[in-house]
mmCIF file of C-alpha atoms in Angstrom:
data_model
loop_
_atom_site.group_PDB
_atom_site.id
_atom_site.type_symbol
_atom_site.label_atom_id
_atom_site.label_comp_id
_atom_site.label_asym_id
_atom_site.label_seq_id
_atom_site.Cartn_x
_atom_site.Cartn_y
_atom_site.Cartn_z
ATOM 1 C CA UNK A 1 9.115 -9.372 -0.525
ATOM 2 C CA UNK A 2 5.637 -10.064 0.865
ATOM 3 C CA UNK A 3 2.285 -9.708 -1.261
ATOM 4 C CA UNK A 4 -0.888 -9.334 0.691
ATOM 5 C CA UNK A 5 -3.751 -10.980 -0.872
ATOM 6 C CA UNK A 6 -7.177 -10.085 -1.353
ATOM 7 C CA UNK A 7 -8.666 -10.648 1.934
ATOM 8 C CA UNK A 8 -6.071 -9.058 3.613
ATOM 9 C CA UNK A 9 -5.972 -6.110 1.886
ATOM 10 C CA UNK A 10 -9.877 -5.935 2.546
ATOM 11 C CA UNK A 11 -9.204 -6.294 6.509
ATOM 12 C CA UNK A 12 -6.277 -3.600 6.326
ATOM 13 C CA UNK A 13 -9.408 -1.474 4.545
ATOM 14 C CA UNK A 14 -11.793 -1.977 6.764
ATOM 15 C CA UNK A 15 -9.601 -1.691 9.642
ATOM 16 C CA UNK A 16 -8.770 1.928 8.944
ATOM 17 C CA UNK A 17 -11.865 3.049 7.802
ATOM 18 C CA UNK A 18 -13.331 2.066 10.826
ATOM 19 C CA UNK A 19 -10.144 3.703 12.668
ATOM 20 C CA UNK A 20 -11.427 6.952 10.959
ATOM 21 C CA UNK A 21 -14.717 6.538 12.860
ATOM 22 C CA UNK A 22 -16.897 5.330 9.706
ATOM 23 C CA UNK A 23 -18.848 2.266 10.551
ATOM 24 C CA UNK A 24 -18.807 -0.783 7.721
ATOM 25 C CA UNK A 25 -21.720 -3.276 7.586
ATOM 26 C CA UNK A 26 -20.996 -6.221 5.462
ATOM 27 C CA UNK A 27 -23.586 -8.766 4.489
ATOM 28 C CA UNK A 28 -24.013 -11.785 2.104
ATOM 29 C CA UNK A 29 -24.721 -15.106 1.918
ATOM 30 C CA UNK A 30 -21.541 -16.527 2.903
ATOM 31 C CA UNK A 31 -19.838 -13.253 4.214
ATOM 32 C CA UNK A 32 -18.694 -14.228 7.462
ATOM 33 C CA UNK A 33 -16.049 -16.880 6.026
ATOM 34 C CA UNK A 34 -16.219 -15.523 2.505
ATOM 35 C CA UNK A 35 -17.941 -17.718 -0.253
ATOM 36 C CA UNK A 36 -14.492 -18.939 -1.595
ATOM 37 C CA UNK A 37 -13.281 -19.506 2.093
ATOM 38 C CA UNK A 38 -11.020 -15.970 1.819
ATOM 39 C CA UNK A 39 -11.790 -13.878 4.333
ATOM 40 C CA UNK A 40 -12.464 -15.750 7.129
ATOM 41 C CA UNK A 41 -13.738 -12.423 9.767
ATOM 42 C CA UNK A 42 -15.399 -14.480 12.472
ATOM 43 C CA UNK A 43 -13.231 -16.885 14.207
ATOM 44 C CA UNK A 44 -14.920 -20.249 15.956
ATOM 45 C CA UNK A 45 -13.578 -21.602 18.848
ATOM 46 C CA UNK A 46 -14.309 -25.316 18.451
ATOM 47 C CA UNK A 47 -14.111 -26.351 22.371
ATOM 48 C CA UNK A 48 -16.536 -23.817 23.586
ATOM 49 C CA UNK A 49 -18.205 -22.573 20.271
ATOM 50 C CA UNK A 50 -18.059 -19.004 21.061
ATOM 51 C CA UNK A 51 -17.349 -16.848 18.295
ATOM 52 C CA UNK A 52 -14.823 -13.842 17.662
ATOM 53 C CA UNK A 53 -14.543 -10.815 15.088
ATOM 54 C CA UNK A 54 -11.024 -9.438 15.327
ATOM 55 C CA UNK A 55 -12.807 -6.079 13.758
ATOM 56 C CA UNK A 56 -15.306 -5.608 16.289
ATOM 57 C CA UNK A 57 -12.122 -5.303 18.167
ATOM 58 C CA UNK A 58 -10.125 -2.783 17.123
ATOM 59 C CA UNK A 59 -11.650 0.626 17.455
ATOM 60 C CA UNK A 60 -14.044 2.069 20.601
ATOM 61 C CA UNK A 61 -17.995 0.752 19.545
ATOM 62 C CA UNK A 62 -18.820 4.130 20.424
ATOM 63 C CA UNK A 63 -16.552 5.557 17.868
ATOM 64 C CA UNK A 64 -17.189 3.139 14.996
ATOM 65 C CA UNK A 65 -18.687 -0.186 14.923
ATOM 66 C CA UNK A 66 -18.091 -3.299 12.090
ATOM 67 C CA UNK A 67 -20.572 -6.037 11.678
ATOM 68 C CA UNK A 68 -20.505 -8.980 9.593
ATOM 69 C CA UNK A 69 -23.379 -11.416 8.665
ATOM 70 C CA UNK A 70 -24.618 -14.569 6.601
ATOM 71 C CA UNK A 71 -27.643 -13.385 4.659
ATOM 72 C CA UNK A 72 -30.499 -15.485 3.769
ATOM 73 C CA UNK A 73 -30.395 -16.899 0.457
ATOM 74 C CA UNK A 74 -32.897 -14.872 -1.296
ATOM 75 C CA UNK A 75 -31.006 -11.880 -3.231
ATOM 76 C CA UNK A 76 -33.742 -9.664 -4.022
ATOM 77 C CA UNK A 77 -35.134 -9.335 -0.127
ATOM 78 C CA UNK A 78 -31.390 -9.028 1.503
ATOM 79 C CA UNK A 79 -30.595 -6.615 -1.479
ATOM 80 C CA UNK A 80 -33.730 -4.591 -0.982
ATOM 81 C CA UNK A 81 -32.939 -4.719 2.632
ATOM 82 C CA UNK A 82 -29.208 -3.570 2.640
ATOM 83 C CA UNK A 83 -30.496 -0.254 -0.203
ATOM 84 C CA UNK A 84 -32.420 0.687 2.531
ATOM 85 C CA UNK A 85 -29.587 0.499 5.422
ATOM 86 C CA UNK A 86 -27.498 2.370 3.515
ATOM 87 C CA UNK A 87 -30.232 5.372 2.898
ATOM 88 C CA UNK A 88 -31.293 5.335 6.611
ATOM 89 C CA UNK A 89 -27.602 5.454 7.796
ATOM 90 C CA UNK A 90 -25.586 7.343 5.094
ATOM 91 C CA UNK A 91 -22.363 7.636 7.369
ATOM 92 C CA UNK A 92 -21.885 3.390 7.351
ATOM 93 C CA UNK A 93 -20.290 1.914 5.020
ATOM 94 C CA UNK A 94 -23.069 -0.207 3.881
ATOM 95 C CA UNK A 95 -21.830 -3.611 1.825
ATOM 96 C CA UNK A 96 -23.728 -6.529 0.469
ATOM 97 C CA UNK A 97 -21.601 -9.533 -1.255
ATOM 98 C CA UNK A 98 -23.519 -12.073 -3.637
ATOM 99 C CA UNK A 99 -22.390 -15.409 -3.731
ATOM 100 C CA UNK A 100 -21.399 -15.356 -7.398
ATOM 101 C CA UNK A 101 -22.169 -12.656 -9.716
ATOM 102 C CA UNK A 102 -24.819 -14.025 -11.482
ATOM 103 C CA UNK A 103 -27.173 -14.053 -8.323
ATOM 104 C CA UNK A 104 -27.869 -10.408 -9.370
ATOM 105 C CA UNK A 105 -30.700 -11.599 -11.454
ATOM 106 C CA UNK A 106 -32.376 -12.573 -8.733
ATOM 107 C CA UNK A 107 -32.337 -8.664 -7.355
ATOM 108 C CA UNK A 108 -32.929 -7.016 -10.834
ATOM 109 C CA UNK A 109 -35.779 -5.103 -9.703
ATOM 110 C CA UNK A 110 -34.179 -3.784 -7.014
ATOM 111 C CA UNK A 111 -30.881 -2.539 -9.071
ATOM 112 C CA UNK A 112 -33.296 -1.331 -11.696
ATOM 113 C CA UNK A 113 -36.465 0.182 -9.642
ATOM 114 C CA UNK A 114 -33.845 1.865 -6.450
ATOM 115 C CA UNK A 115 -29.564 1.346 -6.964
ATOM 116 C CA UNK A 116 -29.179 3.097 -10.567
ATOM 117 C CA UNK A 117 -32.205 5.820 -10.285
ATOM 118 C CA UNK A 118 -33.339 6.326 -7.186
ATOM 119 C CA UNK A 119 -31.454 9.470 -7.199
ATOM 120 C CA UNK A 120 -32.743 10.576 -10.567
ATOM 121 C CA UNK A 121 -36.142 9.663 -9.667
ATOM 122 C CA UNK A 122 -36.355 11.122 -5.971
ATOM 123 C CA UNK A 123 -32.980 12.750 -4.874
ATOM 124 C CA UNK A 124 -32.539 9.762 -2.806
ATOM 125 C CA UNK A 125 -28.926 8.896 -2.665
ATOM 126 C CA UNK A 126 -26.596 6.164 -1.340
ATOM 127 C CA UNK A 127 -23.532 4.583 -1.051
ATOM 128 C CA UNK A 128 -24.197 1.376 -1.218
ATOM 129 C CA UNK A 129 -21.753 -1.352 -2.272
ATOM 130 C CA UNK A 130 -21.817 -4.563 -4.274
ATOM 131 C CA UNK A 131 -19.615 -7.004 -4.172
ATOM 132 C CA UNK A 132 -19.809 -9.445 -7.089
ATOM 133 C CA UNK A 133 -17.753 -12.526 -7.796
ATOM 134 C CA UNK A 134 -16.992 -12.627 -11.775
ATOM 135 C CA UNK A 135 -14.644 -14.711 -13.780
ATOM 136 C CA UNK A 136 -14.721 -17.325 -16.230
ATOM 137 C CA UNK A 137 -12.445 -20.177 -15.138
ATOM 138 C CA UNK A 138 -14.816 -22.726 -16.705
ATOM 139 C CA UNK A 139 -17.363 -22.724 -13.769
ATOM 140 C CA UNK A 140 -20.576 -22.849 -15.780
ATOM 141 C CA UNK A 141 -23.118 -20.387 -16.574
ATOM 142 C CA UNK A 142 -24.407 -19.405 -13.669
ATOM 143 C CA UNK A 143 -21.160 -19.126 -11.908
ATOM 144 C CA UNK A 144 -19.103 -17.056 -14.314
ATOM 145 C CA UNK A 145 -20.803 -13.554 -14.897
ATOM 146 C CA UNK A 146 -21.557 -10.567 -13.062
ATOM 147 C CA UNK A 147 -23.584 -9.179 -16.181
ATOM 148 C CA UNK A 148 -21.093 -6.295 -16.265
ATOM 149 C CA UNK A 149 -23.028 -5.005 -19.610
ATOM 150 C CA UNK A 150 -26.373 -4.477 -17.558
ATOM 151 C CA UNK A 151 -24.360 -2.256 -15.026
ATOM 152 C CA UNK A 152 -23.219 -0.197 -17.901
ATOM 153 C CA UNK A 153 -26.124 -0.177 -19.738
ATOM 154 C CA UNK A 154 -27.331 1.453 -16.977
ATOM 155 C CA UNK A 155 -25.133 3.977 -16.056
ATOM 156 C CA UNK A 156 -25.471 7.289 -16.777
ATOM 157 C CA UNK A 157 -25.558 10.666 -15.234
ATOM 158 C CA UNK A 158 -22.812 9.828 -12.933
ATOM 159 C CA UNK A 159 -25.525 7.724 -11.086
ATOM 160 C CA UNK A 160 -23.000 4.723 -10.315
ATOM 161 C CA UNK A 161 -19.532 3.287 -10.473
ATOM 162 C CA UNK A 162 -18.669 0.289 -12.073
ATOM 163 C CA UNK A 163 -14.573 -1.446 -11.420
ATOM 164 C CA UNK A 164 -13.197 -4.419 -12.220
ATOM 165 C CA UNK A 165 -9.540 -3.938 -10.490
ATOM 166 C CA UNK A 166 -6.633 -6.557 -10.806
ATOM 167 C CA UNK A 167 -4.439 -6.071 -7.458
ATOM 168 C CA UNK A 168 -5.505 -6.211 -3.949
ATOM 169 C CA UNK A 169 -4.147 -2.890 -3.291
ATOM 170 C CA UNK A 170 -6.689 -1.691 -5.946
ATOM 171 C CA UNK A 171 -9.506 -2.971 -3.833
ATOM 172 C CA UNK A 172 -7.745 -1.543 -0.612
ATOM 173 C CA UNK A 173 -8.158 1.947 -1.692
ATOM 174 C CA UNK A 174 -11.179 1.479 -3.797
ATOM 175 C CA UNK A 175 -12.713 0.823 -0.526
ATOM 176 C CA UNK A 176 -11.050 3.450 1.222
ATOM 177 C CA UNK A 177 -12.581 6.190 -1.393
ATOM 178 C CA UNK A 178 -15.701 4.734 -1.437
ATOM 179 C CA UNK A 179 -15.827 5.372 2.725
ATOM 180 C CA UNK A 180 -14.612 8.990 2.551
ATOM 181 C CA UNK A 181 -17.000 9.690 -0.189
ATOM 182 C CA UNK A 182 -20.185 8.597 2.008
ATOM 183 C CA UNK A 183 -20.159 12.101 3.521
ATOM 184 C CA UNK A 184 -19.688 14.275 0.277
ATOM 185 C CA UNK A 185 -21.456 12.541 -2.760
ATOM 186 C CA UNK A 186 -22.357 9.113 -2.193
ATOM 187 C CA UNK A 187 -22.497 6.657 -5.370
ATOM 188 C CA UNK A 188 -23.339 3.120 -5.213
ATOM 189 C CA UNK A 189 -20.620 1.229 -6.244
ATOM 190 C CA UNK A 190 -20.445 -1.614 -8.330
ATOM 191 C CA UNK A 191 -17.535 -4.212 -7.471
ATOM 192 C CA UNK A 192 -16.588 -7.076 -9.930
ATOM 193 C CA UNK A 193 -14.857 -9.264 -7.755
ATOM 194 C CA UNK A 194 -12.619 -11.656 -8.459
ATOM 195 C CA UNK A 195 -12.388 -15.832 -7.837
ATOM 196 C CA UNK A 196 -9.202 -17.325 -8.797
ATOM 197 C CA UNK A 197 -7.237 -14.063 -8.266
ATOM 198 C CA UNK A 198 -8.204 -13.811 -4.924
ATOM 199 C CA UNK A 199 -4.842 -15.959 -3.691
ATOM 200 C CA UNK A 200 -3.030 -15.596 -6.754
ATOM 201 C CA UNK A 201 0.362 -14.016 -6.335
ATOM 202 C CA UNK A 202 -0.082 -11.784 -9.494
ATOM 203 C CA UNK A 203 -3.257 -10.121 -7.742
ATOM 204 C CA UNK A 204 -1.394 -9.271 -4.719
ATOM 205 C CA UNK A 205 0.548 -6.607 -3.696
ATOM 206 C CA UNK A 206 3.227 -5.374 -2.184
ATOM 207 C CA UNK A 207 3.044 -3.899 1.535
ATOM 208 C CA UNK A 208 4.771 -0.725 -0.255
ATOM 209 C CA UNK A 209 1.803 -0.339 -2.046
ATOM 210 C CA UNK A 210 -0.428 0.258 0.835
ATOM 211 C CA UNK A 211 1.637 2.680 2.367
ATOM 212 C CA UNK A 212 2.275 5.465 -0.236
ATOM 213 C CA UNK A 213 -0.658 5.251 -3.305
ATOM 214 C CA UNK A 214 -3.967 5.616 -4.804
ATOM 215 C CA UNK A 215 -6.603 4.382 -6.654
ATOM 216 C CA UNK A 216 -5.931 4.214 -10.465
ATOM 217 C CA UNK A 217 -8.203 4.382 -12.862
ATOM 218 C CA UNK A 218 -6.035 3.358 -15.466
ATOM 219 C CA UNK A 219 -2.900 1.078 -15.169
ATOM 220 C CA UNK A 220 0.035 1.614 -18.024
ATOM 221 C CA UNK A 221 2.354 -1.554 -18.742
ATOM 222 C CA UNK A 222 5.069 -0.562 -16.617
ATOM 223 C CA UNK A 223 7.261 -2.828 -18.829
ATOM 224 C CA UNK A 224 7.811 -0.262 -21.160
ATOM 225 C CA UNK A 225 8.307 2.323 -18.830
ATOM 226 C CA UNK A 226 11.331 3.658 -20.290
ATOM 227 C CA UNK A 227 10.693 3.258 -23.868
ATOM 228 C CA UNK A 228 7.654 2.723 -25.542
ATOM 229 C CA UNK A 229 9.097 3.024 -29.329
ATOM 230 C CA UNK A 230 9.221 -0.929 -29.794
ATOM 231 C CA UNK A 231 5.731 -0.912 -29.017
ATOM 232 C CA UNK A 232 3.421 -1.665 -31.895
ATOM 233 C CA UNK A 233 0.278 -3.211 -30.522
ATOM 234 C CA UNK A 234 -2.003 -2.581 -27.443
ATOM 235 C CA UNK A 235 -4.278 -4.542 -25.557
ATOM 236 C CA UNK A 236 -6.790 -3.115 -23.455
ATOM 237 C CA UNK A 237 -8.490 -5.407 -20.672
ATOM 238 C CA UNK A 238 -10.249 -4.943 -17.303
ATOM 239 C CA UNK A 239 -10.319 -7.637 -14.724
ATOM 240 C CA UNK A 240 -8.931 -11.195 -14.550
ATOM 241 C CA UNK A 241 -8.498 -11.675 -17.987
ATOM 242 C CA UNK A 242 -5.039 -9.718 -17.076
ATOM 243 C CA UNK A 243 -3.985 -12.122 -15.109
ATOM 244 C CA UNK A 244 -4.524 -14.635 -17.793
ATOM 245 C CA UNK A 245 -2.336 -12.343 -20.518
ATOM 246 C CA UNK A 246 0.677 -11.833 -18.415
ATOM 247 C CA UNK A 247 0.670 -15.696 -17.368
ATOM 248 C CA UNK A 248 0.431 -16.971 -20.572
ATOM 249 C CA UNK A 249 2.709 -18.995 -21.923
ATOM 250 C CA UNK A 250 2.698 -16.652 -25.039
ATOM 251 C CA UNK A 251 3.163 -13.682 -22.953
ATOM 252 C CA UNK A 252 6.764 -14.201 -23.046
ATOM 253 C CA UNK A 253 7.386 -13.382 -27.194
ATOM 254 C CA UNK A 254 4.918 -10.362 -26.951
ATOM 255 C CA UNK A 255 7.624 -8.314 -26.731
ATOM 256 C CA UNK A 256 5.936 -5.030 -28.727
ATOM 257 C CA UNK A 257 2.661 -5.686 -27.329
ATOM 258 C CA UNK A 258 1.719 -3.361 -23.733
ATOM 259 C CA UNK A 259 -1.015 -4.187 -21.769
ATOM 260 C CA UNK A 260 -3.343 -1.642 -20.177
ATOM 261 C CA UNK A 261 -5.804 -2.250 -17.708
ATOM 262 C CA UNK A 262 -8.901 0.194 -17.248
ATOM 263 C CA UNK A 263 -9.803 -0.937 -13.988
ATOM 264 C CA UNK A 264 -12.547 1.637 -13.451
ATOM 265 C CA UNK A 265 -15.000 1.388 -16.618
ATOM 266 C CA UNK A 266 -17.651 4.122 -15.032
ATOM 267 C CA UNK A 267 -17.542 6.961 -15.059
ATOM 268 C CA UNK A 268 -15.117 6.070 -18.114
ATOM 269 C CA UNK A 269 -11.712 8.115 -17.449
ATOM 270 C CA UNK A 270 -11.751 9.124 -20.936
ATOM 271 C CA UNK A 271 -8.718 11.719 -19.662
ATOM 272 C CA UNK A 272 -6.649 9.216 -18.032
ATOM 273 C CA UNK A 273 -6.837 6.795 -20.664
ATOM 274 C CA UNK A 274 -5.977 9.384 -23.863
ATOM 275 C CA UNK A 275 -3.262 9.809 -22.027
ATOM 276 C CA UNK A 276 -2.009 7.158 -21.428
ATOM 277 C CA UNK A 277 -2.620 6.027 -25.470
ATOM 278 C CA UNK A 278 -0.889 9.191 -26.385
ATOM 279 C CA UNK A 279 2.500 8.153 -24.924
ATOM 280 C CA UNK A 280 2.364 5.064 -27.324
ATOM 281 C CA UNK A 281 3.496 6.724 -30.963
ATOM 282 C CA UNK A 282 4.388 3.573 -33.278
ATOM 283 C CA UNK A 283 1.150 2.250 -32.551
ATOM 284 C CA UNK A 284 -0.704 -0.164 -35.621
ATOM 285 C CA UNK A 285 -3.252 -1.543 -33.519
ATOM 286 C CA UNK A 286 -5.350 -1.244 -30.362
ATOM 287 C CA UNK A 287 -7.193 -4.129 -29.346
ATOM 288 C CA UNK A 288 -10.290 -4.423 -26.514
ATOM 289 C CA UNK A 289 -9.742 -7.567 -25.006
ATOM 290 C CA UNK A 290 -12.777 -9.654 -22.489
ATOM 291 C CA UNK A 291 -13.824 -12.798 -21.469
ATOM 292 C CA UNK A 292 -17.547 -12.387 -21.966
ATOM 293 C CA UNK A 293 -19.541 -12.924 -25.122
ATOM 294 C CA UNK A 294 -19.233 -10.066 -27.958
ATOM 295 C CA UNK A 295 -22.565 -9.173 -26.799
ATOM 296 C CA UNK A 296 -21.846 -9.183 -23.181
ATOM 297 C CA UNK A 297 -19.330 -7.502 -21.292
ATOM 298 C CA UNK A 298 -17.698 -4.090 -21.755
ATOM 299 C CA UNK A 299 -17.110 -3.993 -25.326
ATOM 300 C CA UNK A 300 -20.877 -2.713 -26.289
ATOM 301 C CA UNK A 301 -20.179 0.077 -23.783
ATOM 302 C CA UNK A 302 -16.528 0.691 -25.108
ATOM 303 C CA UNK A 303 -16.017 0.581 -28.060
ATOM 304 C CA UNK A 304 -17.724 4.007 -29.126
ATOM 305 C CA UNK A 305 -15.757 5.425 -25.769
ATOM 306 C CA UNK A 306 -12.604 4.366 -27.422
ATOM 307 C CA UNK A 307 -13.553 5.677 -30.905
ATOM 308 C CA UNK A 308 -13.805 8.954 -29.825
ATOM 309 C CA UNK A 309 -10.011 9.578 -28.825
ATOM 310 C CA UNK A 310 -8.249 7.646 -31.228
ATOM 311 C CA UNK A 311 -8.636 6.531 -34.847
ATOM 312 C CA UNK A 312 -11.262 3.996 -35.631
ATOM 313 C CA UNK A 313 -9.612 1.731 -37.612
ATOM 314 C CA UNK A 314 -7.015 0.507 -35.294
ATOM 315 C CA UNK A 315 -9.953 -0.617 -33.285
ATOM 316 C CA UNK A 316 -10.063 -4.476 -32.817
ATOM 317 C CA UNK A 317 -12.477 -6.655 -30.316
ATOM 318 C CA UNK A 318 -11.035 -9.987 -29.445
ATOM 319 C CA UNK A 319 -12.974 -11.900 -27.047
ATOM 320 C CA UNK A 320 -15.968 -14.859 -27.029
ATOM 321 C CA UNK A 321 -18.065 -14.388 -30.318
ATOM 322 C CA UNK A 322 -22.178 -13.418 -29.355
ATOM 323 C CA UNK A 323 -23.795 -16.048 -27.375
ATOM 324 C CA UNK A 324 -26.899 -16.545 -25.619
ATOM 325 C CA UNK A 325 -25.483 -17.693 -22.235
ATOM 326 C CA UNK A 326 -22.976 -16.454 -20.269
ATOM 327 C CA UNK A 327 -20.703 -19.069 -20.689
ATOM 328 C CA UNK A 328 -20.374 -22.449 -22.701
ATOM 329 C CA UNK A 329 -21.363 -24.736 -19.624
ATOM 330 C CA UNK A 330 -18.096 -27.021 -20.924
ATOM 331 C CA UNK A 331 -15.221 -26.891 -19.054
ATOM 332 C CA UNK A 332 -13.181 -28.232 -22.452
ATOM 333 C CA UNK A 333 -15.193 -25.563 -24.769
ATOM 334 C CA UNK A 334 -14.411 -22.966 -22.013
ATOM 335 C CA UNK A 335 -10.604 -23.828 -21.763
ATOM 336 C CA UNK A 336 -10.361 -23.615 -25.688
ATOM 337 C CA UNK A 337 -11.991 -20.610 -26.310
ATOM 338 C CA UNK A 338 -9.602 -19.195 -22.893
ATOM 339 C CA UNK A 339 -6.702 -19.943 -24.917
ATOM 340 C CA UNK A 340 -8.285 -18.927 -27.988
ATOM 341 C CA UNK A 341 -8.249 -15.042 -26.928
ATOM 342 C CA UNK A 342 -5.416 -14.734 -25.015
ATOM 343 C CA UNK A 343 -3.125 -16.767 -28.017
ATOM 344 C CA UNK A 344 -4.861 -13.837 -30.189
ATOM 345 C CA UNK A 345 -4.692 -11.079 -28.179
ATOM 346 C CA UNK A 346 -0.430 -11.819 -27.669
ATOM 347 C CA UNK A 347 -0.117 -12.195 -31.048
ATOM 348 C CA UNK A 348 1.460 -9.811 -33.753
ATOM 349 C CA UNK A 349 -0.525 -7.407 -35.828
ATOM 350 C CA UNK A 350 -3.424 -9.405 -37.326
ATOM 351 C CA UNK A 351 -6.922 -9.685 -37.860
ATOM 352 C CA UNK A 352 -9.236 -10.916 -34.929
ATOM 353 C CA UNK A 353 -9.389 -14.617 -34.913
ATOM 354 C CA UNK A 354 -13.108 -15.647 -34.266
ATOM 355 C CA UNK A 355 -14.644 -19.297 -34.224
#
C-alpha cells in the first residue's frame, strides 16, 4: 500500500548501483538538497554543523564511492566540466542536474560541439547524464521547458537517449540501465525530469515494482487490459502531461479512450509501440498529445515516426498552437490553454480544437 516517490526511488538507484561497485557522481546547482527540496542527500546537523551523506555510507570507498555537490551557477563551465569527468572516468556514473530545464541554453555549445557528436566526430564516447526539470504548471518561460525538440533534433545515429518517464520506478531502473551500460556502450542520456510529479501519488510506485521489473519503453493503458474492443480513440503522451489526463476531471467519461505513454522517445521503439497499436482494432483515431508549442516538443520529431506504422489519417496533434516562447508567461493563459488540451484530448472522436 506504500508508493515511493521520486527521490526515493533515486536513493534506492543509486544505492544499488553503487552496491554493484559502480561509482555515481552527481552535480548541479542545487543537487545536494535537490532544487525543489526532494532529495535531500546531505544531512546538516544544526548544533555542530557537520554534515552527513547516508550514501557515502553504505558500500566500502574502496569498492565504490558516491559524491554529491552544489555546482556553480554557470551551466556551460559545470556542463563542460562534468562531459569531461565522465570521458576521463568511464566506469562512474557521471550526473549533472540543471536547475530547471531551460538552463540548457546556457550550455548549448557544449551539448552541440561534445554530448550529441563527440562520438561521431572523434570516437569519443560517454555516459554522461542530464537531469532536466520540465513541466508546464504555469511557471513562466524560463521555468517550463527542457527544449525537448533540440534533443531530438539532434539525435541521430543512436548518438543519445532522450526519456520523459511518468513513475518513479521508471526513473529507478532508467538509472539502473544507464549504470550497467557504462561498461558496454555508453550513451549520454537525456532525462526530462519532472516538478510537480515529483511527490505526486500518481508518479509513485509501488515497492512491488522495484522488486520484480524493467524499464519500459512503452506503457499500454492497463485499463483495458482485458478488452480493448470498446476502445475507439487513443492518446499518445510522454511525460507529465499523463498525469494531467488521468486526473482530469474529464478523465472519468473517457471511457473508449486508452492512454499510452512513450516514455522513451530516442531511439524511438518503433517495435514496441506497433505493437502495442496493433492490439487496439476498433480504432477511429490516434491522437499525439504535449504540452509544448506545435513547434516545440515531440510532435515535429513524431509525427512522421507515427506515420510510418499506421494510417495517416487517423493522425491528430492536440497540444499548444506554434509560439515563439516556451510558454505564455500567464499563469491564467497557461491554466486555460492546460485545460484546453486535456478537455480535447478526453473528448470523443472530433477534430483538434485549436485557439
Amino acid at each position: 500500500g506504500i508508493n515511493l516517490d521520486w527521490a526515493h526511488a533515486e536513493s534506492l538507484a543509486f544505492a544499488s548501483i553503487l552496491d554493484a561497485g559502480i561509482s555515481v557522481r552527481l552535480t548541479g546547482q542545487d543537487s545536494e538538497r535537490g532544487t525543489f527540496s526532494h532529495r535531500h542527500s546531505v544531512l546538516h546537523d544544526v548544533t555542530n554543523d557537520e554534515n552527513y551523506t547516508p550514501l557515502k555510507n553504505i558500500v566500502d570507498p574502496k569498492k565504490a564511492s558516491f559524491s554529491v555537490l552544489n555546482s556553480p551557477l554557470s551551466e556551460e563551465a559545470a556542463l563542460g566540466f562534468e562531459y569531461g569527468y565522465s570521458v576521463y572516468a568511464p566506469d562512474t556514473l557521471v550526473i549533472w542536474e540543471a536547475q530547471f530545464g531551460d538552463f540548457i541554453n546556457n550550455a548549448q555549445a557544449v551539448v552541440d560541439e561534445l554530448i550529441v557528436s563527440a562520438q561521431a566526430k572523434w570516437g569519443q564516447r560517454s555516459g554522461l547524464v542530464l537531469l532536466l526539470p520540465h513541466g508546464y504548471e504555469g511557471m513562466g518561460p524560463n521555468h517550463s521547458s527542457a527544449h525537448l525538440e533540440r534533443f531530438l533534433q539532434l539525435a541521430s545515429s543512436d548518438n543519445i537517449q532522450v526519456i520523459n518517464c511518468t513513475t518513479s520506478a521508471q526513473y529507478f531502473y532508467m538509472l539502473r540501465r544507464q549504470a550497467l551500460s557504462l561498461v558496454q556502450d555508453p550513451k549520454p542520456l537525456i532525462v526530462l525530469t519532472p516538478k510537480s510529479l515529483l511527490r505526486h501519488p500518481q508518479a509513485g510506485s509501488p515497492v512491488s515494482n522495484f522488486i520484480e521489473g524493467s524499464f519500459q519503453e512503452v506503457i499500454d493503458d492497463l485499463r483495458f487490459a482485458k478488452d480493448k474492443t470498446q476502445v475507439r480513440k487513443l492518446v499518445l503522451c510522454s511525460g507529465k502531461v499523463y498525469v494531467d489526463l488521468i486526473t482530469s476531471a474529464y478523465y472519468a467519461e473517457a471511457t473508449d479512450i486508452a492512454i499510452i505513454r512513450v516514455e522513451q522517445l530516442y531511439p524511438f521503439p518503433e517495435k514496441q509501440l506497433e505493437a502495442v497499436l496493433s492490439s487496439y482494432k476498433n480504432i477511429s483515431q490516434i491522437a499525439w498529445l504535449q504540452e509544448e508549442p506545435e513547434n516545440r516538443g515531440a510532435w515535429s520529431f513524431i509525427e512522421p515516426r507515427l506515420k510510418k506504422i499506421l494510417k495517416s489519417e487517423l493522425l491528430i496533434y492536440i497540444g499548444r498552437q506554434d509560439f515563439p516562447s516556451q510558454a505564455e508567461g500567464s499563469s491564467l493563459l497557461h491554466k486555460t490553454e492546460q485545460d484546453r488540451i486535456v478537455k480535447s484530448a478526453l473528448s470523443k472522436i472530433s477534430k483538434t480544437i485549436k485557439s
